[in-house]
Coordinates of C-alpha atoms in Angstrom, one line a residue:
X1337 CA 75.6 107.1 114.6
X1338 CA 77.7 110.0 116.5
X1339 CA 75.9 112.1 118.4
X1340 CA 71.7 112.1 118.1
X1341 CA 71.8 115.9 117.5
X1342 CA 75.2 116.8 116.8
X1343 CA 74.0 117.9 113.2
X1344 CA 71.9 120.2 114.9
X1345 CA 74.5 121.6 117.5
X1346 CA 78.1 121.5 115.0
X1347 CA 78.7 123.4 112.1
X1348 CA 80.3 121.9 109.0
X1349 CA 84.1 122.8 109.4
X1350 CA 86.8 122.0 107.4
X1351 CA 91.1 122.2 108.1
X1352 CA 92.4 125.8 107.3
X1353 CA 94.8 126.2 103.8
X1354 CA 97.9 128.5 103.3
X1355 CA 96.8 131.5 101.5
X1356 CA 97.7 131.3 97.5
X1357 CA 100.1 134.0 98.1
X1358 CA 102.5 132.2 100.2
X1359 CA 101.3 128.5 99.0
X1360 CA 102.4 129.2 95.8
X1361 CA 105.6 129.9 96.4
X1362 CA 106.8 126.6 96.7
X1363 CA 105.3 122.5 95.8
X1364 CA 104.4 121.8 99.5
X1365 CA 101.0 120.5 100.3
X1366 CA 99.1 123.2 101.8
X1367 CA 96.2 121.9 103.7
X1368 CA 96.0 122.3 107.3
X1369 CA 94.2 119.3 109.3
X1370 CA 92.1 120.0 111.9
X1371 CA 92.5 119.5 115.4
X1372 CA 91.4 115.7 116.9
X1373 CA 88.9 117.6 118.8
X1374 CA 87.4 119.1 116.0
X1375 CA 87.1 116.1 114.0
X1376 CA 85.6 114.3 116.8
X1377 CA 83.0 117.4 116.6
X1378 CA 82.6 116.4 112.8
X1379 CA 82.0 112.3 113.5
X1380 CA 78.9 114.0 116.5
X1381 CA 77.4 115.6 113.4
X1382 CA 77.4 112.2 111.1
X1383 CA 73.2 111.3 111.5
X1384 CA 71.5 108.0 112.0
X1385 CA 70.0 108.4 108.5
X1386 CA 68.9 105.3 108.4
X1387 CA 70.0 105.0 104.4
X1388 CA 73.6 106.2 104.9
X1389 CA 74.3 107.0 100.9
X1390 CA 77.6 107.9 101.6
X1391 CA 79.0 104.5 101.6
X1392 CA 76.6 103.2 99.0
X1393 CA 78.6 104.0 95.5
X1394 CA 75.3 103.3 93.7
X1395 CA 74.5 105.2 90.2
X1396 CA 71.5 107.7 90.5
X1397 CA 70.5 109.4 87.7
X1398 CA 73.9 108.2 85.2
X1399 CA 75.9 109.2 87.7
X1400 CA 77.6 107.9 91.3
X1401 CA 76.3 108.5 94.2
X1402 CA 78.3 108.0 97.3
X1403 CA 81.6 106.2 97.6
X1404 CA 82.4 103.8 95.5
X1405 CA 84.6 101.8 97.7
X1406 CA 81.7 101.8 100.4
X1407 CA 83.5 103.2 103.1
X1408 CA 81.8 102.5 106.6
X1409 CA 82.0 106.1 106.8
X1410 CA 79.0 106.5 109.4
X1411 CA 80.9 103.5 111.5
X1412 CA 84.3 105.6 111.9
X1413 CA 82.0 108.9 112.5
X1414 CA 80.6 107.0 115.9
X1415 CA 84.3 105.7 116.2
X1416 CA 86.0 109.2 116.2
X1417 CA 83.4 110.9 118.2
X1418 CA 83.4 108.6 120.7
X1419 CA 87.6 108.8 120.1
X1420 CA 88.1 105.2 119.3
X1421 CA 90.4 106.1 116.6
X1422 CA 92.2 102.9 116.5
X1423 CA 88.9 101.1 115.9
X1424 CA 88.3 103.6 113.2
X1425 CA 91.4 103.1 111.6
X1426 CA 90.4 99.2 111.5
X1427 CA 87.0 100.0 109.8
X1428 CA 88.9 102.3 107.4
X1429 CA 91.3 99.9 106.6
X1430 CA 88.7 97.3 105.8
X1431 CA 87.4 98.6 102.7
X1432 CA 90.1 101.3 101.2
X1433 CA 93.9 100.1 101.0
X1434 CA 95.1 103.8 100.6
X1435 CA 93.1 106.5 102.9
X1436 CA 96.3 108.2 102.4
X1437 CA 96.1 108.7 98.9
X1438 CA 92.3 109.3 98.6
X1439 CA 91.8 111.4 102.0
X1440 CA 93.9 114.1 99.9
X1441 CA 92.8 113.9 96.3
X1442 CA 89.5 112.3 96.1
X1443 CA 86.7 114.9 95.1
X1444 CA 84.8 113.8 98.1
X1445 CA 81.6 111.8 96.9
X1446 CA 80.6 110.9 100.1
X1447 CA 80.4 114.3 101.4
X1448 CA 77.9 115.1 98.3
X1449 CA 75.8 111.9 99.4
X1450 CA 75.8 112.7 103.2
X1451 CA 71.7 113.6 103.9
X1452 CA 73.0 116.2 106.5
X1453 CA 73.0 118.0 102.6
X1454 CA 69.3 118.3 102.7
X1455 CA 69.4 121.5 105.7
X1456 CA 72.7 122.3 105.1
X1457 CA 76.2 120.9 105.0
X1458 CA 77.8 117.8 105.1
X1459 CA 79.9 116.3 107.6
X1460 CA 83.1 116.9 106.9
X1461 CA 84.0 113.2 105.7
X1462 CA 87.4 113.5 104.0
X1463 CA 88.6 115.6 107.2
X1464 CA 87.9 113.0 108.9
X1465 CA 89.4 110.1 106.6
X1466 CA 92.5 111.8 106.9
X1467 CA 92.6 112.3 110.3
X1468 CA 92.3 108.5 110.7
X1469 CA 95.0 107.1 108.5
X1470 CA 97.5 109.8 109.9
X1471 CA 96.9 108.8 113.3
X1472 CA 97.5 105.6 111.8
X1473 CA 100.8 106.0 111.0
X1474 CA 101.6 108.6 114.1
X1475 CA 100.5 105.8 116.2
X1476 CA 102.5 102.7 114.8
X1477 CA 99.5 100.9 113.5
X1478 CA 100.6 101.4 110.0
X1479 CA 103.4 98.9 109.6
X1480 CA 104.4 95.7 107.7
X1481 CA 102.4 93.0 108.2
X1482 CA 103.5 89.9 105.7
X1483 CA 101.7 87.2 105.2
X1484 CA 102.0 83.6 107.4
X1485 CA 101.4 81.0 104.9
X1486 CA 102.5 82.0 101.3
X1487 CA 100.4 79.8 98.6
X1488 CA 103.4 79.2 95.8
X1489 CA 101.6 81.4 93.2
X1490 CA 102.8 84.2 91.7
X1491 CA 101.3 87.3 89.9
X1492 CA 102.8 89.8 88.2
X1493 CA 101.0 93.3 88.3
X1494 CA 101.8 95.6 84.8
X1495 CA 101.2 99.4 85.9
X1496 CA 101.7 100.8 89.9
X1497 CA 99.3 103.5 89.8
X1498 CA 96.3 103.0 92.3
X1499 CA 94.6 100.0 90.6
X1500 CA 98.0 98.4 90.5
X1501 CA 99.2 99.0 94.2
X1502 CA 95.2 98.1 95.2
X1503 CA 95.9 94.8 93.5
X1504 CA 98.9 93.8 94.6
X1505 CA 98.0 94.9 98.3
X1506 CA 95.3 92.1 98.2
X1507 CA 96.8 89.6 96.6
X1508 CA 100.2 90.0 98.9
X1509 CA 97.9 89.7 102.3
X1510 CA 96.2 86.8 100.6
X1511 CA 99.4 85.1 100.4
X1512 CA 100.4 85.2 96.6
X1513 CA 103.8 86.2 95.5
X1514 CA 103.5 89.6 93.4
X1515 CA 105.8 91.6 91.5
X1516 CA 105.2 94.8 90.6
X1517 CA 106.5 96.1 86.9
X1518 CA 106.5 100.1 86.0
X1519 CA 107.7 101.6 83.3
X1520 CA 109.2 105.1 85.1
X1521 CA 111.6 105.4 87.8
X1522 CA 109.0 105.7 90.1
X1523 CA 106.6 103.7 92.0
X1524 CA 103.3 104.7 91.7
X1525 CA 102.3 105.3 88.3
X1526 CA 99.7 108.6 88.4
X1527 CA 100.1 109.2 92.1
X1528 CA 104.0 110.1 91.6
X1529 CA 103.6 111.9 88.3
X1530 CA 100.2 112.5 87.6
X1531 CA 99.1 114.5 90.4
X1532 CA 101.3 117.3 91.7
X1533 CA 103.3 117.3 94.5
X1534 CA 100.9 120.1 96.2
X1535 CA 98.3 117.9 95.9
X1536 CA 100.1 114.5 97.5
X1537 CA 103.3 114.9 98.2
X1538 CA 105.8 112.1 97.1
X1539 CA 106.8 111.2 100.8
X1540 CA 102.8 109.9 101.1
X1541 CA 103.8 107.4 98.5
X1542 CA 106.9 106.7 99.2
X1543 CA 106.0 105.8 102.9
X1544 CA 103.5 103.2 101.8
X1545 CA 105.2 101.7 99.2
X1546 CA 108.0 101.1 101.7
X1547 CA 105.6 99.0 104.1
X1548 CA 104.1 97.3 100.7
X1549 CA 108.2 96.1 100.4
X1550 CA 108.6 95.2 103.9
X1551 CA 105.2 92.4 103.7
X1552 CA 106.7 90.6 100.9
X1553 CA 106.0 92.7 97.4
X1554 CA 108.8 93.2 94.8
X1555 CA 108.5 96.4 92.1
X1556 CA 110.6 96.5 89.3
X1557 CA 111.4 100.0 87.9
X1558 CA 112.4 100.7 84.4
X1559 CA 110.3 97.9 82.8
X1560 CA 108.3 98.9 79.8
X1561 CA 106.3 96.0 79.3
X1562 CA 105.8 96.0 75.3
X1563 CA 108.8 97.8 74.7
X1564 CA 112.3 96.5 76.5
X1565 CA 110.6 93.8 78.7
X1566 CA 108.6 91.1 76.8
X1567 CA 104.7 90.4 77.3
X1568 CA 106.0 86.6 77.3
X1569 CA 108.2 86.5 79.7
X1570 CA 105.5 87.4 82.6
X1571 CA 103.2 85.0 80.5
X1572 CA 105.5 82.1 80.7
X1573 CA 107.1 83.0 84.8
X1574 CA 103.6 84.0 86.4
X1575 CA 100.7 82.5 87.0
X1576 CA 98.6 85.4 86.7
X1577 CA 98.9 89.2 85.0
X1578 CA 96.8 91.9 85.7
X1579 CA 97.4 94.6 83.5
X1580 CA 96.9 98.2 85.5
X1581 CA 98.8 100.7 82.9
X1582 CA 96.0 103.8 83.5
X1583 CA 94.3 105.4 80.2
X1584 CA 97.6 106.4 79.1
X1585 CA 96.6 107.9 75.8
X1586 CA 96.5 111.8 75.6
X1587 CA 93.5 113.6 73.6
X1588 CA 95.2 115.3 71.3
X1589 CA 93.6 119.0 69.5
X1590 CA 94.0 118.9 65.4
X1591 CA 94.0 122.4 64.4
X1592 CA 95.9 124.5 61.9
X1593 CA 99.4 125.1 63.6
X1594 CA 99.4 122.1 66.1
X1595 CA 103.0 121.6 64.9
X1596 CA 104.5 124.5 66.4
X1597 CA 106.9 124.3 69.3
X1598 CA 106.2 125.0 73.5
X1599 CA 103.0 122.9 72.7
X1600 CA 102.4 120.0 75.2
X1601 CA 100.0 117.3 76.6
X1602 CA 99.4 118.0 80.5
X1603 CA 100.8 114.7 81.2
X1604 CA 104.6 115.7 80.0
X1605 CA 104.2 119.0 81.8
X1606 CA 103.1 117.3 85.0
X1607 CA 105.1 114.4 84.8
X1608 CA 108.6 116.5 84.0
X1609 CA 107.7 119.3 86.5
X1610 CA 107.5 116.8 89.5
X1611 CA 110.7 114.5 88.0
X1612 CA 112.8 117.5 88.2
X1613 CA 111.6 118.5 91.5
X1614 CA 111.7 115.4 92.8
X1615 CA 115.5 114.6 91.1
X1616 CA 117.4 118.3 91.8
X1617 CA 114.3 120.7 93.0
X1618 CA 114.8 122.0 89.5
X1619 CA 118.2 122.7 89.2
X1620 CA 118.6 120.0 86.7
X1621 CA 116.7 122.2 84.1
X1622 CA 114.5 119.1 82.9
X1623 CA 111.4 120.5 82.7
X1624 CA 109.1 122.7 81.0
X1625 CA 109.7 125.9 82.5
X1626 CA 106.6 128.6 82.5
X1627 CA 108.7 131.5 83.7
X1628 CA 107.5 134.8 82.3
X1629 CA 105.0 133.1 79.7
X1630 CA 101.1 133.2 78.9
X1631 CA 100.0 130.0 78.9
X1632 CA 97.1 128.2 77.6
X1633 CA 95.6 125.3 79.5
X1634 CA 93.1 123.7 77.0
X1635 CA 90.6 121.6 79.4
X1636 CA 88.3 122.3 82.3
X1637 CA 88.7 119.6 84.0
X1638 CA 91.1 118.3 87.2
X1639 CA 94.4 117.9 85.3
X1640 CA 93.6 121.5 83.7
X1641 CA 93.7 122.8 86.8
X1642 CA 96.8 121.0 88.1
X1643 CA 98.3 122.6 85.1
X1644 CA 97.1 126.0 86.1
X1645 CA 98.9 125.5 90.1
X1646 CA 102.0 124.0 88.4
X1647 CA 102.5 126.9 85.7
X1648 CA 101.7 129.4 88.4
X1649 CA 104.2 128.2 90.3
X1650 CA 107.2 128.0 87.7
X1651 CA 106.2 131.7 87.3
X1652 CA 104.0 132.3 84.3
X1653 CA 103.2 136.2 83.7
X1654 CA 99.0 134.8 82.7
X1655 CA 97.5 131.8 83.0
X1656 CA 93.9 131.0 80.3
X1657 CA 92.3 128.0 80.9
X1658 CA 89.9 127.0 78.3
X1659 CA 86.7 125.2 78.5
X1660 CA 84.4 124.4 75.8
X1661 CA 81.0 123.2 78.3
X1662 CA 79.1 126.3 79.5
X1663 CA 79.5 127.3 83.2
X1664 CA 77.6 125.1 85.5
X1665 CA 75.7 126.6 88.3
X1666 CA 76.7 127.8 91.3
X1667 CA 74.1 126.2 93.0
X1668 CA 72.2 122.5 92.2
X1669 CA 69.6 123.3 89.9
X1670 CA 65.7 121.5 90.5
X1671 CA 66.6 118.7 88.0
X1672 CA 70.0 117.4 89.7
X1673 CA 68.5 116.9 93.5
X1674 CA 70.3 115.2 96.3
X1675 CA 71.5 112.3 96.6
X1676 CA 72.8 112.7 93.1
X1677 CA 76.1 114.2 92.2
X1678 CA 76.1 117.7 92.6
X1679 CA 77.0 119.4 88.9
X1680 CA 77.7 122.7 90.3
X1681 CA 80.5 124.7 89.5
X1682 CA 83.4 124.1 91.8
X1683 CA 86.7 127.0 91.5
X1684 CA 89.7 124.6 92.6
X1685 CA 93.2 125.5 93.9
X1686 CA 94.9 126.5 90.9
X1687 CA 91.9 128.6 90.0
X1688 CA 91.6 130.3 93.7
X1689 CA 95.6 131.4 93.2
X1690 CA 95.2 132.6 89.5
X1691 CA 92.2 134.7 91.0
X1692 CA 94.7 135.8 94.1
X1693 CA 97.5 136.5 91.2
X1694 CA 96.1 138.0 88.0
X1695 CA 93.0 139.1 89.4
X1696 CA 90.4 137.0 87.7
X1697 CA 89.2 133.6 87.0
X1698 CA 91.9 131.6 84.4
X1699 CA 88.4 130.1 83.1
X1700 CA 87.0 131.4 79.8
X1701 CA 83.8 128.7 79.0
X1702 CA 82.1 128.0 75.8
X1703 CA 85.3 128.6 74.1
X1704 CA 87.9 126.6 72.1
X1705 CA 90.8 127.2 69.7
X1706 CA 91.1 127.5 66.1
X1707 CA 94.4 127.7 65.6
X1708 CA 98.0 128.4 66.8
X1709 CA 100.0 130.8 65.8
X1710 CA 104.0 130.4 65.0
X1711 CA 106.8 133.0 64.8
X1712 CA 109.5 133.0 62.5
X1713 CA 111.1 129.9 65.0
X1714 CA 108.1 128.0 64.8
X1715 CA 107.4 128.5 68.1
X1716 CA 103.8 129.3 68.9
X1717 CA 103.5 132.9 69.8
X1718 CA 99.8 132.8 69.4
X1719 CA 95.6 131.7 69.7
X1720 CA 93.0 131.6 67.8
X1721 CA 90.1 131.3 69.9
X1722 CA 86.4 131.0 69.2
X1723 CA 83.4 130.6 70.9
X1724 CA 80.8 128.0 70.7
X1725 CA 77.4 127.4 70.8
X1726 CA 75.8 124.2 72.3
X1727 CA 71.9 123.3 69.8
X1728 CA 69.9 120.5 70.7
X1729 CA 70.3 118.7 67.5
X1730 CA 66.1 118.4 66.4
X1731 CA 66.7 114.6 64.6
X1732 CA 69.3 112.9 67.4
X1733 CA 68.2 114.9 70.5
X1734 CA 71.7 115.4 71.6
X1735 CA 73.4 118.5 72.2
X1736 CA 75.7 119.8 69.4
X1737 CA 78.6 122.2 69.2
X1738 CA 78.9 125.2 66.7
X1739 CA 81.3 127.9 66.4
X1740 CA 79.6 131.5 66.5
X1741 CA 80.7 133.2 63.4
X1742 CA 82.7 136.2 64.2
X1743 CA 83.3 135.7 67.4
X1744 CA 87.2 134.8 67.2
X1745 CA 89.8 136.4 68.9
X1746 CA 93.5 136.2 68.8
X1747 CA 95.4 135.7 72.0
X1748 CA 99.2 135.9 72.7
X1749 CA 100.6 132.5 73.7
X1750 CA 103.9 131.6 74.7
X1751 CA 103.3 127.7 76.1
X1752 CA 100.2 125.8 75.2
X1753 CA 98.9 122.4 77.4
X1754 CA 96.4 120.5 76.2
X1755 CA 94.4 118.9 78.9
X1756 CA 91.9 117.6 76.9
X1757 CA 91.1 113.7 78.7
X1758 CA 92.6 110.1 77.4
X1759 CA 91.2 108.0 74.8
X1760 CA 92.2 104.7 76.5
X1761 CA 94.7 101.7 76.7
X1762 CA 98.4 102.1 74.7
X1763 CA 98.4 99.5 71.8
X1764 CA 101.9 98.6 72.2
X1765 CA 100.6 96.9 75.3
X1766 CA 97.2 95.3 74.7
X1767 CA 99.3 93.8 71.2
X1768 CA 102.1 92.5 73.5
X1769 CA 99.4 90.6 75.6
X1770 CA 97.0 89.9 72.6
X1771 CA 94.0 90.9 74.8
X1772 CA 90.7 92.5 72.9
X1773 CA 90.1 96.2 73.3
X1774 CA 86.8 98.0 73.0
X1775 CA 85.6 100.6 70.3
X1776 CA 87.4 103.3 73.3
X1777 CA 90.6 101.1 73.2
X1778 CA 89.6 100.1 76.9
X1779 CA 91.3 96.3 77.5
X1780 CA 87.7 94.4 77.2
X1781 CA 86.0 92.4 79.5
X1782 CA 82.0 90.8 80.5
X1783 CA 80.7 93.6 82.3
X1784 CA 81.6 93.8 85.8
X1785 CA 84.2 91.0 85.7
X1786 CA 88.0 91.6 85.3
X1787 CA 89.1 88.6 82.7
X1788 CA 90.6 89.8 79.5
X1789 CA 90.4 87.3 76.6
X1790 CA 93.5 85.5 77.3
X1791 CA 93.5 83.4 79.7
X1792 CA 95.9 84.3 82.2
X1793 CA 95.7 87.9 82.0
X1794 CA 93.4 90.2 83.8
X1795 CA 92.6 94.4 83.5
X1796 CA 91.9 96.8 86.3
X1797 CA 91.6 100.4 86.9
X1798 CA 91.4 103.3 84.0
X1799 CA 93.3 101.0 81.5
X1800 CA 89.5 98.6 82.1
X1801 CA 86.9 101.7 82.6
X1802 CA 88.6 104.8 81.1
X1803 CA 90.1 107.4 82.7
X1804 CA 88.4 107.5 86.2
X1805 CA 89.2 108.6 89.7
X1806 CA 92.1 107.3 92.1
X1807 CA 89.0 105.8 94.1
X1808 CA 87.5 103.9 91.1
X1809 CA 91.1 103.0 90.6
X1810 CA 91.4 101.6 94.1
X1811 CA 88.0 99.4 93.9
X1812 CA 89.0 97.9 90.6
X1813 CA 92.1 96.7 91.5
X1814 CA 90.6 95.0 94.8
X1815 CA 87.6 93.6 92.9
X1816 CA 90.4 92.3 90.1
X1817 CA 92.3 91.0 92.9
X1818 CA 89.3 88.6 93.9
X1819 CA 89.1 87.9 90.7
X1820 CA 92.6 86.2 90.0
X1821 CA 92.7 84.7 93.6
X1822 CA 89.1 82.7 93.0
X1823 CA 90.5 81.2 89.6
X1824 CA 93.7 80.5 91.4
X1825 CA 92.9 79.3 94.5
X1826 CA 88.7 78.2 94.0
X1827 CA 87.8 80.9 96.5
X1828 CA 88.7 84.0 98.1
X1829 CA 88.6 85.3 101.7
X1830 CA 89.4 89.3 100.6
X1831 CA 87.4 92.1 102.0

């Protein structure tokens, strides 16, 4: 695939970014493609590997190696080099129904598969991804295309995050009739409120979901299955539900003082910051403002550090980010080779501008808190941190937490986010269906099939597997598409 020595004649390269300086003035995404040329330099330096485990999505080791969607990523290489970029866009199109979404917030695990990793970088995959489904839309081959024949069933989709949209995207081309139901304002469930605008701007949704209208599918905003729209009502007009409502239950942190006001889960913050951006570019007031506060971001992971960009730019004075693992290395260490996933530390956006800002990394590892601290207003004013130490415990083998003795330290705190992961699936809905949960309170299922315990009803995406990436998200909600259209129609012809 590409060119037989490109690896060896291209470097790795990768689109430029606005500094943080400027970038965080504002909510604009702040990645700079590269040129067609360049990216055609990038499909040269895709090899004919012969085992291409970018595409492959296979577990190595516990954990996944290469994209889970299995992307013909060494197929729209050759494409772009040889600057057949409509073709590409077909082969995209094939296996991933939102490149847009996932060529801007996907942590890239075909890049960490591609064997050009062996001697030195990998081709620069998500670049490339990008490039394809923009020149897509650029182009005019993005554009409605409804179905011929429609089959007289009709399915009614619970949740439009990615599993949701993924879903319904299959099971409109396949001719089905599908109506969307969300519960906000907003189509598109975490992709509109989830991840910040900086990250995929709203237009990027809004864009697709206006094709998705155009072929045929109908969203309904405003319905909180559960709550003021009955479970029984899509049970008794559909012939099919797939529930697709995300992991939607925050982790909460029970400590002395969790009571006290200006604490929040990451998903508020996130989800009020972008509504009152997107509703009034804040002049509406409706969020929680950071201006002139230290704030605490308990979590390490990717909404942690969405909450460190987003406080940053509503103008907090210090941002901490908390993280109770140790610090992973900067490099792969002997036991975590190729092809697995690299577990290497990576410093993300938010943490490159809080560097650029205050002059140091937000992270503080091995660390968690205590307690919080209220003033005479019960608001919290204050941290009590303390550090922890991580034993191999000698009867179970596994590794166990302990706080050091004397090692806490008080912090002042003026807003507190806990980004601390989801526990699973919201009761109020898996009652309303009647479907089983798991000891997680994931909907449950046979492994690797998509059929709740009721028979009409189906599960895909975090809601199914836990809270997952937008990419896992995607592939569920294509596989639970197939799913519902073999027991529906007695076979299926989707990709």
């Amino acid at each position: 695939m590409g060119k037989p020595t490109g690896f060896l004649e291209y470097e790795r390269e990768t689109g430029c970014v606005i500094s943080p300086e400027e970038r965080i003035q504002n909510f604009n995404e702040f990645h700079i493609p590269l040129s067609s040329e360049m990216q055609q330099k990038q499909g040269a330096r895709c090899m004919d590997c012969g085992v291409p485990f970018c595409q492959s999505g296979m577990m190595i080791g516990g954990m996944v190696s290469g994209c889970p969607l299995n992307n013909l990523v060494p197929e729209w290489n050759d494409l772009i080099y040889n600057g057949n970029w409509e073709q590409a866009w077909r082969r995209l199109m094939k296996t991933n129904s939102f490149p847009e979404f996932t060529s801007r917030v996907c942590p890239a695990l075909c890049e960490a598969a591609c064997t050009c990793n062996l001697n030195g970088a990998p081709v620069s995959v998500k670049e490339n991804e990008h490039g394809i489904i923009e020149y897509g839309y650029e182009h005019g081959l993005m554009k409605a295309d409804p179905p011929k024949v429609r089959t007289g069933k009709r399915i009614a989709v619970v949740g439009s995050g990615p599993s949701g949209l993924a879903a319904a995207d299959q099971l409109n081309k396949r001719g089905h009739q599908v109506t969307v139901f969300e519960r906000s304002d907003r189509i598109g469930g975490l992709l509109m409120y989830g991840i910040p605008n900086m990250k995929l701007d709203k237009a990027v949704i809004e864009r697709r979901i206006d094709i998705m209208k155009e072929e045929g599918i109908e969203f309904v905003t405003g319905a909180d299955i559960g709550n003021n729209y009955k479970a029984s009502r899509l049970l008794k007009e559909y012939d099919s539900v797939i529930l697709a409502c995300g992991a939607s239950n925050p982790r909460d942190i029970n400590v002395p003082g969790r009571e006290a006001k200006g604490i929040y889960f990451a998903v508020d913050f996130l989800k009020k910051t972008t509504k009152s951006l997107l509703d009034s570019n804040f002049e509406d007031g409706n969020f929680i403002s950071a201006k002139g506060k230290n704030v605490l971001v308990i979590g390490g992971g990717d909404t942690g550090n969405d909450c460190v960009g987003t406080s940053i730019r509503l103008g907090a004075q210090n941002v901490i980010q908390l993280e109770m693992m140790p610090k992973a290395p900067d490099q792969r260490a002997e036991s975590n080779p190729w092809p697995e996933w690299p577990k290497i530390c990576k410093t993300d956006y938010g943490q490159e501008e809080a560097i650029a800002l205050y002059g140091h990394d937000p992270r503080i590892y091995e660390t968690t808190v205590k307690s919080f601290i209220a003033n005479d207003n019960g608001e919290v004013c204050a941290a009590e941190l303390v550090k922890l130490s991580w034993q191999k415990d000698p009867e179970s083998g596994r590794m166990v937490m302990h706080e050091i003795e004397g090692s806490n330290e008080i912090i002042p705190v003026d807003l507190v986010l806990i980004a601390a992961g989801f526990l699973g699936s919201q009761s109020y809905v898996t009652d309303a269906f009647g479907v089983e949960v798991d000891g997680r309170t994931n909907v449950k299922t046979e492994p690797g099939h998509y059929h709740t315990s009721e028979e009409k009803v189906y599960v895909a995406g975090d809601m199914h597997r836990g809270q997952s990436l937008v990419v896992w998200a995607i592939r569920e909600g294509r596989e639970a598409a197939k799913c519902v259209d073999i027991n529906l129609m007695g076979y299926t012809n989707l990709d």
